[in-house]
Coordinates of C-alpha atoms in Angstrom, one line a residue:
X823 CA 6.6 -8.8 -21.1
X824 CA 9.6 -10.3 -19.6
X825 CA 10.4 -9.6 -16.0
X826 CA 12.5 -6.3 -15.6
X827 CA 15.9 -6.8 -14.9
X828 CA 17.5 -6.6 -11.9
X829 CA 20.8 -4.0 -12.0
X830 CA 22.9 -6.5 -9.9
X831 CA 23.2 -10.5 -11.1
X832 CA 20.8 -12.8 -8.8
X833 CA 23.4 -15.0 -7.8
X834 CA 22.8 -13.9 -4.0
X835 CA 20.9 -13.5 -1.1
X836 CA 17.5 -12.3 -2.9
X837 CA 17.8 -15.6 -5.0
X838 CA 18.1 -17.2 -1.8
X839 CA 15.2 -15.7 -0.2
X840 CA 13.2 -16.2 -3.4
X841 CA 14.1 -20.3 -3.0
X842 CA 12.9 -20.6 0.2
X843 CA 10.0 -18.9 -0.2
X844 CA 9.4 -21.5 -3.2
X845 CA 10.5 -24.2 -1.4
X846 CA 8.5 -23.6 0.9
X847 CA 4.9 -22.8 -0.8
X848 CA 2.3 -25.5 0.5
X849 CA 3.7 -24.3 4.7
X850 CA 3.3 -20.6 3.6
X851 CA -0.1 -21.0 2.2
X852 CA -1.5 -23.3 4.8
X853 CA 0.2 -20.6 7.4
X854 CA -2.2 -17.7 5.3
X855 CA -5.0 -19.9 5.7
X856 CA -4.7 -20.2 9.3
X857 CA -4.3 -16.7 10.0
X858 CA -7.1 -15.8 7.8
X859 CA -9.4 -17.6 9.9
X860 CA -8.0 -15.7 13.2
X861 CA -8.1 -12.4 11.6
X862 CA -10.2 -10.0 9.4
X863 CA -8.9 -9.7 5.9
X864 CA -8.5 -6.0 4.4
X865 CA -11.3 -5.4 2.1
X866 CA -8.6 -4.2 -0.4
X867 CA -5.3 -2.8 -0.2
X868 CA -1.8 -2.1 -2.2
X869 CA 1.2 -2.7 -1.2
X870 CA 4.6 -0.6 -2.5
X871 CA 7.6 -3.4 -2.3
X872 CA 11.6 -2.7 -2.9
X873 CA 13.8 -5.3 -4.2
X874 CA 17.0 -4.3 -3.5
X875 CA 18.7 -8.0 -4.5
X876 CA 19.9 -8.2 -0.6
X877 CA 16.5 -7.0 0.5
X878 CA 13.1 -7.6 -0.6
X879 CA 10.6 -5.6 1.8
X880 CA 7.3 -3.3 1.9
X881 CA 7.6 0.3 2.4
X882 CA 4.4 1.3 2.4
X883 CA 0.8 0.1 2.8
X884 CA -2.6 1.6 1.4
X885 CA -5.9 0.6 2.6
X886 CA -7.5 2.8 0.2
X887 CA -6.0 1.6 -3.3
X888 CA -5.9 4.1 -6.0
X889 CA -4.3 2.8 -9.5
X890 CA -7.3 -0.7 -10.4
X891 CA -6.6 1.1 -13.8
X892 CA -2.8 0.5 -13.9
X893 CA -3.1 -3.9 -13.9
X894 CA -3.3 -6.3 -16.6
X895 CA -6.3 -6.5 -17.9
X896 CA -5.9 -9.9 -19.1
X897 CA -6.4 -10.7 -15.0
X898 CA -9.8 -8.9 -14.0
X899 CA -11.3 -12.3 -13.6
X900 CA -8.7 -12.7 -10.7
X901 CA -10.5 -9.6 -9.5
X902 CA -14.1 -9.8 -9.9
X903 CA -13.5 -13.5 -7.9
X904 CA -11.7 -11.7 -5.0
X905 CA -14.5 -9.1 -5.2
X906 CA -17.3 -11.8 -5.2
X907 CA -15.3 -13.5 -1.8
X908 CA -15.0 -9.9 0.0
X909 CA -18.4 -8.7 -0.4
X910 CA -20.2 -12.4 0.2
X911 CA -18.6 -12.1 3.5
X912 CA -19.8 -9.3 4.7
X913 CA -22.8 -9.1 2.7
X914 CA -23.9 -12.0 0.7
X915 CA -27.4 -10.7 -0.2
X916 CA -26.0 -7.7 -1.0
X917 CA -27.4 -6.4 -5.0
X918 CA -26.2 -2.4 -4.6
X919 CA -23.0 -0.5 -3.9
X920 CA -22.2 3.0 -3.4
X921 CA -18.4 4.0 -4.1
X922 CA -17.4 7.4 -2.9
X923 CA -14.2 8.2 -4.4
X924 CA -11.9 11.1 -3.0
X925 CA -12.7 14.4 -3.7
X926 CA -10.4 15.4 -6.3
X927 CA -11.9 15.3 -9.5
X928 CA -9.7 17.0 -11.6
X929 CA -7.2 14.2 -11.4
X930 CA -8.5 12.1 -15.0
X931 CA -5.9 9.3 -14.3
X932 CA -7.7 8.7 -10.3
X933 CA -11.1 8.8 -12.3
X934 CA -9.9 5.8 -14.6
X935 CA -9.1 3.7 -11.4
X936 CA -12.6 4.5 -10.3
X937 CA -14.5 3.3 -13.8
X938 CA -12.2 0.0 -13.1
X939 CA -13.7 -0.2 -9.7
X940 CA -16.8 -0.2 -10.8
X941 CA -16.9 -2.2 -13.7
X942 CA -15.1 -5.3 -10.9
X943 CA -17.8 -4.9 -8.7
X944 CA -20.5 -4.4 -11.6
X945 CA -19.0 -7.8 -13.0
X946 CA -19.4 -9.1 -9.2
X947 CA -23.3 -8.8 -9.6
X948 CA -23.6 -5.6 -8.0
X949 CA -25.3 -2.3 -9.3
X950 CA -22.8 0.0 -8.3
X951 CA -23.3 4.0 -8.0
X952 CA -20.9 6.9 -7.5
X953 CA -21.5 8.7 -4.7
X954 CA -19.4 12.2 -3.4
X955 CA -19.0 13.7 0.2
X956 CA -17.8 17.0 -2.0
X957 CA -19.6 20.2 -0.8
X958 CA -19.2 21.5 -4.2
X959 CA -21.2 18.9 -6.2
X960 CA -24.7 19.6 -5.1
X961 CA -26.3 17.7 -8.6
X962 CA -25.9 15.0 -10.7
X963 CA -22.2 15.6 -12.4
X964 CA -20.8 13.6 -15.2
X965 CA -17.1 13.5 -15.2
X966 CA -14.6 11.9 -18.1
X967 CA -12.1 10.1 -16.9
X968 CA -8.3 9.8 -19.1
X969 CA -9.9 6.9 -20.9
X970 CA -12.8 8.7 -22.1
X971 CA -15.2 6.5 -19.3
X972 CA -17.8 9.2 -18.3
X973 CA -18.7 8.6 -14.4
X974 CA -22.0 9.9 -12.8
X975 CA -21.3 11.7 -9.3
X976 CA -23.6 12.0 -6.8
X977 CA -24.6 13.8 -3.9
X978 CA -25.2 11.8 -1.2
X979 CA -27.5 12.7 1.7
X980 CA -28.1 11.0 5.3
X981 CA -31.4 9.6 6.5
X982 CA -31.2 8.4 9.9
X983 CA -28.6 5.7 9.9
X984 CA -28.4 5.5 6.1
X985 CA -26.8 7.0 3.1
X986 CA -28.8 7.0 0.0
X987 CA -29.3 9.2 -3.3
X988 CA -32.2 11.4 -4.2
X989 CA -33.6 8.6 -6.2
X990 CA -34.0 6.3 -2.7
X991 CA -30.6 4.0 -4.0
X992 CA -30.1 3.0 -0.8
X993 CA -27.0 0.5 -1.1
X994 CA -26.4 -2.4 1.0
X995 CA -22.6 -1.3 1.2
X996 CA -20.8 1.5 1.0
X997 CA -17.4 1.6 0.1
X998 CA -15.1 4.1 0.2
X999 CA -12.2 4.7 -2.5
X1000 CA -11.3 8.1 0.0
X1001 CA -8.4 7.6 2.6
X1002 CA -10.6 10.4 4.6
X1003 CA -7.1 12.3 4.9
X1004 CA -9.5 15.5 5.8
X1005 CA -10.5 13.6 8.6
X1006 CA -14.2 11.6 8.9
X1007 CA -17.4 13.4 8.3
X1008 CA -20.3 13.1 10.2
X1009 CA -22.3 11.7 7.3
X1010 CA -20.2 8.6 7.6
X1011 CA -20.5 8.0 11.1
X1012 CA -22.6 5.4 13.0
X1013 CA -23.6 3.8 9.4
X1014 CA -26.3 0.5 9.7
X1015 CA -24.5 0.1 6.4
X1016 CA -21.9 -1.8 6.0
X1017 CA -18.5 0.6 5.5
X1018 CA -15.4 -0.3 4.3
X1019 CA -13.0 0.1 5.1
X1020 CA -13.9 1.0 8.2
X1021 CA -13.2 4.4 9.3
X1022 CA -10.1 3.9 11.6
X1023 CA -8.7 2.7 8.5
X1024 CA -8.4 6.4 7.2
X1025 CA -5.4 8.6 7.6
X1026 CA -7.4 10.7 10.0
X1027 CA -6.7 7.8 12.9
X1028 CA -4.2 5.4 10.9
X1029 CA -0.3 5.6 11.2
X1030 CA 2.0 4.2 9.4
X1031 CA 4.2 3.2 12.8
X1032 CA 1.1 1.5 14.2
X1033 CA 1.4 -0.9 10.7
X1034 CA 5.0 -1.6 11.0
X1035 CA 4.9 -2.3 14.5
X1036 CA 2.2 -5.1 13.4
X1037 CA 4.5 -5.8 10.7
X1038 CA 7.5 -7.0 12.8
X1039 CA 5.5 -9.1 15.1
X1040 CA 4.1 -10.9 11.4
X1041 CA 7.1 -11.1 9.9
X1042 CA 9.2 -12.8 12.8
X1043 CA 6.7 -15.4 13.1
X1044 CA 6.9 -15.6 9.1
X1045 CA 10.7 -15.6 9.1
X1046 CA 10.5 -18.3 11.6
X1047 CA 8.5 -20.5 9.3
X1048 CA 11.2 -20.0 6.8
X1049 CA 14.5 -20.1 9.1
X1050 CA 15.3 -16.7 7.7
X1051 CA 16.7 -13.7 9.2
X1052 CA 13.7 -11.2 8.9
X1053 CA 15.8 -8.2 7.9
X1054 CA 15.7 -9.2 4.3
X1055 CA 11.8 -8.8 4.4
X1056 CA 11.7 -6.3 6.6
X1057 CA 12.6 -2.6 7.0
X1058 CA 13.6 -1.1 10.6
X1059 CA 11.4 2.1 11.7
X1060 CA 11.6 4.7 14.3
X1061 CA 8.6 6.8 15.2
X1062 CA 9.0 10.7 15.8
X1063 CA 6.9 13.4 17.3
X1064 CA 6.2 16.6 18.0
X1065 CA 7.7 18.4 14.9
X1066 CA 7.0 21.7 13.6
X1067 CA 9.3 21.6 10.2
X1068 CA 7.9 25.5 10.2
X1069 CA 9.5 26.7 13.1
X1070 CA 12.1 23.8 13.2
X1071 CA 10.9 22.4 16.4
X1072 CA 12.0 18.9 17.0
X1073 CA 14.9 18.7 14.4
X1074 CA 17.7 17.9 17.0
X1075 CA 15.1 15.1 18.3
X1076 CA 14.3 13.6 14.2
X1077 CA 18.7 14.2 13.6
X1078 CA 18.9 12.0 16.6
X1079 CA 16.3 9.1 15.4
X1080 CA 17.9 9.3 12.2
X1081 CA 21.4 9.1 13.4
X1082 CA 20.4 5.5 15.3
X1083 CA 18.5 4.1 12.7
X1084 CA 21.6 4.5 10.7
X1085 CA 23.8 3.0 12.9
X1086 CA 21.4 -0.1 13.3
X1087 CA 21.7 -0.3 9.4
X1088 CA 25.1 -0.3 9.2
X1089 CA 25.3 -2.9 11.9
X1090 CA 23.0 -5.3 9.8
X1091 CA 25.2 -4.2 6.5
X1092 CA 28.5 -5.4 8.0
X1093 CA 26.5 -8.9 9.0
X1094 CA 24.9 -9.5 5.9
X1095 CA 28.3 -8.1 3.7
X1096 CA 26.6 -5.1 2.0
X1097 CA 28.6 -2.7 0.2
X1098 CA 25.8 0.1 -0.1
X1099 CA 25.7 3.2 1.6
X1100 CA 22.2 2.9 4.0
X1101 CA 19.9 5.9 4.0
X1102 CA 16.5 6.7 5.8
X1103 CA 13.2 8.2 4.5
X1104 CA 11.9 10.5 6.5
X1105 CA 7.8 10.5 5.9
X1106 CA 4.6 11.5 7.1
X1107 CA 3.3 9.3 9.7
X1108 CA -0.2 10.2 8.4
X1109 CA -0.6 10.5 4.4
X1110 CA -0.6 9.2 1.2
X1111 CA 0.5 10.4 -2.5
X1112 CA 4.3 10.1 -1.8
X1113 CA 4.0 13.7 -0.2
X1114 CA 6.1 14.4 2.6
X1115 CA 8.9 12.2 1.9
X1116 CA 12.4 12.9 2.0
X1117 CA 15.3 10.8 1.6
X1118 CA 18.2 11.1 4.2
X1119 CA 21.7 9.6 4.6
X1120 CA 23.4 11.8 7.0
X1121 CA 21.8 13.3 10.5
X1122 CA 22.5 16.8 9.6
X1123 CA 20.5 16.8 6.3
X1124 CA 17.3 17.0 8.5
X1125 CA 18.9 19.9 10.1
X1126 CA 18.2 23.9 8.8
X1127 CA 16.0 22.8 6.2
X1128 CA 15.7 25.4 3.5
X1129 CA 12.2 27.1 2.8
X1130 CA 11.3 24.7 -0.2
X1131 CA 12.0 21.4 1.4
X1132 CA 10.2 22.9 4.9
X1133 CA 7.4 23.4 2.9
X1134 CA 7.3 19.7 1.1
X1135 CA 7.8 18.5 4.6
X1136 CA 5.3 20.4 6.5
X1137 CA 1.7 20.0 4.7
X1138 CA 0.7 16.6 3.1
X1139 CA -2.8 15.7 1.6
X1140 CA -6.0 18.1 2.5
X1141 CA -3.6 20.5 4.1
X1142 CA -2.8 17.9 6.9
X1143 CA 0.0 19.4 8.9
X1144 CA 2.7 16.8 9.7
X1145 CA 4.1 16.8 13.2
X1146 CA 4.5 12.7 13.2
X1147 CA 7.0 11.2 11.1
X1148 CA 8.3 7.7 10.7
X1149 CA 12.1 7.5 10.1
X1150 CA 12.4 4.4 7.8
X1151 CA 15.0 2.2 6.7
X1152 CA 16.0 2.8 3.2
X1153 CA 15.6 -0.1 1.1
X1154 CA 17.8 0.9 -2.6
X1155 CA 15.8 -0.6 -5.7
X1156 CA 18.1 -2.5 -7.9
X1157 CA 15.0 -3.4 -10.1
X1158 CA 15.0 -1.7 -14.0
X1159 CA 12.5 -1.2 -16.4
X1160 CA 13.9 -0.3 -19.8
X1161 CA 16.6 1.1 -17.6
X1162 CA 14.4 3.4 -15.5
X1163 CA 14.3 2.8 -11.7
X1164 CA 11.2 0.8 -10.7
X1165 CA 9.4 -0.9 -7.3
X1166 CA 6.8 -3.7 -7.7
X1167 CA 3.1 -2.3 -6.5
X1168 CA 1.0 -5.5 -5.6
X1169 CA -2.9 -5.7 -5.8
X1170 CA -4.9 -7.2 -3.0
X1171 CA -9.0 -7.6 -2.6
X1172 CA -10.1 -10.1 0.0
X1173 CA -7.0 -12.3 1.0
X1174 CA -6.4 -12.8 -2.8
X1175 CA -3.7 -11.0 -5.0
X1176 CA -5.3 -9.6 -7.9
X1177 CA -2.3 -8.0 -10.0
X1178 CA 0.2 -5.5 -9.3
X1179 CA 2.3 -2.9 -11.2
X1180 CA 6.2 -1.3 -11.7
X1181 CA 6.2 2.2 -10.7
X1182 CA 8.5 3.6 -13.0
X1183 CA 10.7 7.1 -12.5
X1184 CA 13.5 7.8 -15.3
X1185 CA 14.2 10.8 -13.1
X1186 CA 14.9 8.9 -9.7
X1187 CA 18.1 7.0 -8.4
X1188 CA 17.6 3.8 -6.6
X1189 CA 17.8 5.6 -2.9
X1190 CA 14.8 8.0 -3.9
X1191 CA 11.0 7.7 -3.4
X1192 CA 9.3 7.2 -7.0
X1193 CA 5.8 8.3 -5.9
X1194 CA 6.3 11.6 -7.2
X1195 CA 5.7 13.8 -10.6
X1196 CA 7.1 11.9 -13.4
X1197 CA 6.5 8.8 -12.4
X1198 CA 4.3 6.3 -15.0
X1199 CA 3.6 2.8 -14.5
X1200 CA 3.9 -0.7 -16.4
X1201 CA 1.6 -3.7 -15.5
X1202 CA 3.3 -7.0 -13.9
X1203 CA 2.9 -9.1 -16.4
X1204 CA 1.6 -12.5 -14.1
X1205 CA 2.0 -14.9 -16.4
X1206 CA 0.6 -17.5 -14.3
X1207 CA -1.6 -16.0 -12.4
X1208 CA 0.6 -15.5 -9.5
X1209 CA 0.7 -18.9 -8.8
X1210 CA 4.4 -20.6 -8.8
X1211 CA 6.2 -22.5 -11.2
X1212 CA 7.4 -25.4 -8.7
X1213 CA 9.6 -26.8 -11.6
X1214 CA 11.0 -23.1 -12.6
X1215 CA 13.9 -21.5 -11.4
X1216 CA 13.3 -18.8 -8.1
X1217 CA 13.9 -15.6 -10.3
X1218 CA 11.4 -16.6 -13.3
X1219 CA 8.6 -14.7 -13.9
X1220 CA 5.9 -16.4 -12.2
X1221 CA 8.3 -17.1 -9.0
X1222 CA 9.5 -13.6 -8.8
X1223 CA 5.9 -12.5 -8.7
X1224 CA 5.0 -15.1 -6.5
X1225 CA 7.4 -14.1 -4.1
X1226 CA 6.0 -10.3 -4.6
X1227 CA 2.7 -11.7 -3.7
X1228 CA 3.9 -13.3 -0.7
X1229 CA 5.3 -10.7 0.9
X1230 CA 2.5 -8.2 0.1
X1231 CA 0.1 -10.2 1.8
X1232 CA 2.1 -10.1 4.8
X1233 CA 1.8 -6.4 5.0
X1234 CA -1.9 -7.4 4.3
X1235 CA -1.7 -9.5 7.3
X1236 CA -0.1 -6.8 9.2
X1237 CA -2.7 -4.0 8.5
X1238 CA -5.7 -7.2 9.9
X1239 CA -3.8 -6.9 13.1
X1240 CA -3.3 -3.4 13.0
X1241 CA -7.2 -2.3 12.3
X1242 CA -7.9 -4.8 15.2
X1243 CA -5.4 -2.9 17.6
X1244 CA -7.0 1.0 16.8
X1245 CA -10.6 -0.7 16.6
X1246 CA -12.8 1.8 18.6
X1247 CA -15.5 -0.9 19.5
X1248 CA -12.9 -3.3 20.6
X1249 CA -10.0 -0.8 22.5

């Protein structure tokens, strides 16, 4: 699969950006080896990138990956290492593994990605079981995922510090494939077990804001390594709070953010010589599943929201009512597949890049979020495993992924810092 196009001709800044970051490879990867050894790597994560050929920068970070069922398949050994790496470290006797997936069963496509998670970990040497915190599975329950994999759920019960099955599997790790969005049971608190992620990681403590704000702090240091202005790799953010979109409480306040993000855009438009017409997205602080995201370009389009978009605004994931957002800088997606607006989606476990994805929308424009109905999904094609072609030119395949790579694992790097920063046992 060749790469997919970009709209505009990479004559500029991006191809710029992309030959530095070639250029210099052996600094940025002894850099990622030094700061791997100072911080905790992520058991897993995704990260959502936009290339906007001025602009090539992460909008959004998951610690609790969905989609193992949209990558190559050609690369699962990449995976099954990366899994063999993350659980030696933080149990290498470990033989067993109980996955609890999210609650929502119906959905056949999130079943597939959990039959790929378990047969990674199964080809890590682990016997790996499916357990569920849903109330409404009380017995063994076989499920078929869109594939036609049938999964075994589980109920899983507490006993003392421990969870295990009726049988007595009781697991040396747990790991959860739910972003605890409903906030964290008791059942999964004070575990001997080793959890991961660990429970701040979920939506019921995390915050996007908290992640960008370890973000900027990684990517100056980054950008410094590079000589680069870290604008091009990195999107500006405002936090806001105490919304009601219900009663409209707070939309002066959020107009306001959105109005001096703006302007900060525009100011870094006119220095860098960009034509485009800057926007904001306007999203959840807490949340996942592209729910509660709007796109904005003016202040007053956040004012007198009708009913419909009040509603999308007010209630993401398990009900969760929204009162955070995070105003972001809008980052336009000049990247095409088969002429459909696309973003790169990059696969980490451990430290290691495992494979990523273009998520697709032929109903989206390039200012629009694409996690949303509609949307389908086409593997990056990492014809070199990711690693770069020295000799190549920046924008071939392998170096345009490598590049994607790069810059995902500084969001990777970021969430380290920022699971270290909300760490109950250490704060």
């Amino acid at each position: 699969m060749p790469v997919p196009h970009l709209a505009t001709a990479l004559t500029g800044p991006l191809l710029e950006l992309e030959r530095r970051i070639l250029e210099a490879q052996p600094r940025i990867e002894h850099w990622f080896r030094s700061e791997w050894h100072n911080h905790a790597t992520p058991f897993y994560g995704s990260v959502d990138l936009r290339n906007s050929g001025f602009k090539l920068a992460p909008v959004d970070m998951n610690l609790f990956p969905g989609g193992f069922n949209n990558l190559n398949p050609d690369f699962l050994p990449l995976a099954v290492q990366a899994a063999m790496s993350g659980v030696e470290k933080v149990c290498p006797e470990a033989r067993s593994m109980l996955l609890i997936p999210e609650n929502h069963t119906r959905n056949t496509f999130y079943l597939q990605n959990v039959a790929s998670l378990v047969h990674i970990f199964e080809q890590a040497g682990l016997n790996v079981r499916l357990g569920t915190l849903n109330p409404e599975i009380s017995v063994p329950t076989e499920l078929t995922a869109a594939n036609g994999a049938v999964l075994t759920l589980e109920p899983v019960r507490r006993e003392g510090d421990r969870l295990r099955l009726a049988d007595g599997f009781d697991p040396c790790i747990v790991l959860l494939n739910n972003d605890l969005s409903g906030g964290i049971p008791d059942t999964l608190s004070g575990l001997e077990q080793n959890l991961l992620p660990p429970l701040h990681a979920g939506w019921a403590v995390r915050r996007k804001s908290n992640h960008f704000e370890a973000y900027d702090k990684v990517c100056n240091e980054f950008a410094g390594l590079l000589d680069i202005d870290p604008w091009t790799i990195n999107p500006m953010f405002s936090a806001c709070r105490g919304l009601d979109f219900q009663s409209r409480q707070g939309e002066e306040t959020l107009a306001d953010t959105v109005s001096t993000l703006l302007e900060r855009i525009r100011v870094k438009y006119r220095e860098h010589d960009i034509k485009e017409e800057p926007f904001v997205i306007v999203k959840a602080d807490a949340g996942t599943y592209g729910m509660g995201v709007m796109s904005v370009k003016r202040p007053e389009d956040v004012i007198g929201l009708n009913r419909k978009a009040r509603n999308k605004m007010s209630v993401v994931k398990e009900g969760l009512e929204v009162s955070e957002v995070i105003v972001q800088e809008g980052v336009h997606t000049f990247e095409t597949v088969n002429e459909a607006v696309a973003e790169p989606v990059v696969y980490m476990m451990d430290r290691y890049v495992v494979g990523g994805f273009y998520r697709v929308h032929t109903g989206r424009g390039i200012d629009e979020n694409l996690n949303a109905p509609g949307m389908h999904f086409v593997p990056l094609s990492f014809e070199s495993v990711c690693l770069p072609d020295r000799k190549g030119s920046p924008d071939c395949p392998p170096n345009r992924f490598y590049a994607y790579g790069v810059i995902a694992r500084l969001a990777l790097l970021a969430a380290s810092l920022e699971l270290e920063a909300t760490d109950p046992d250490f704060n």
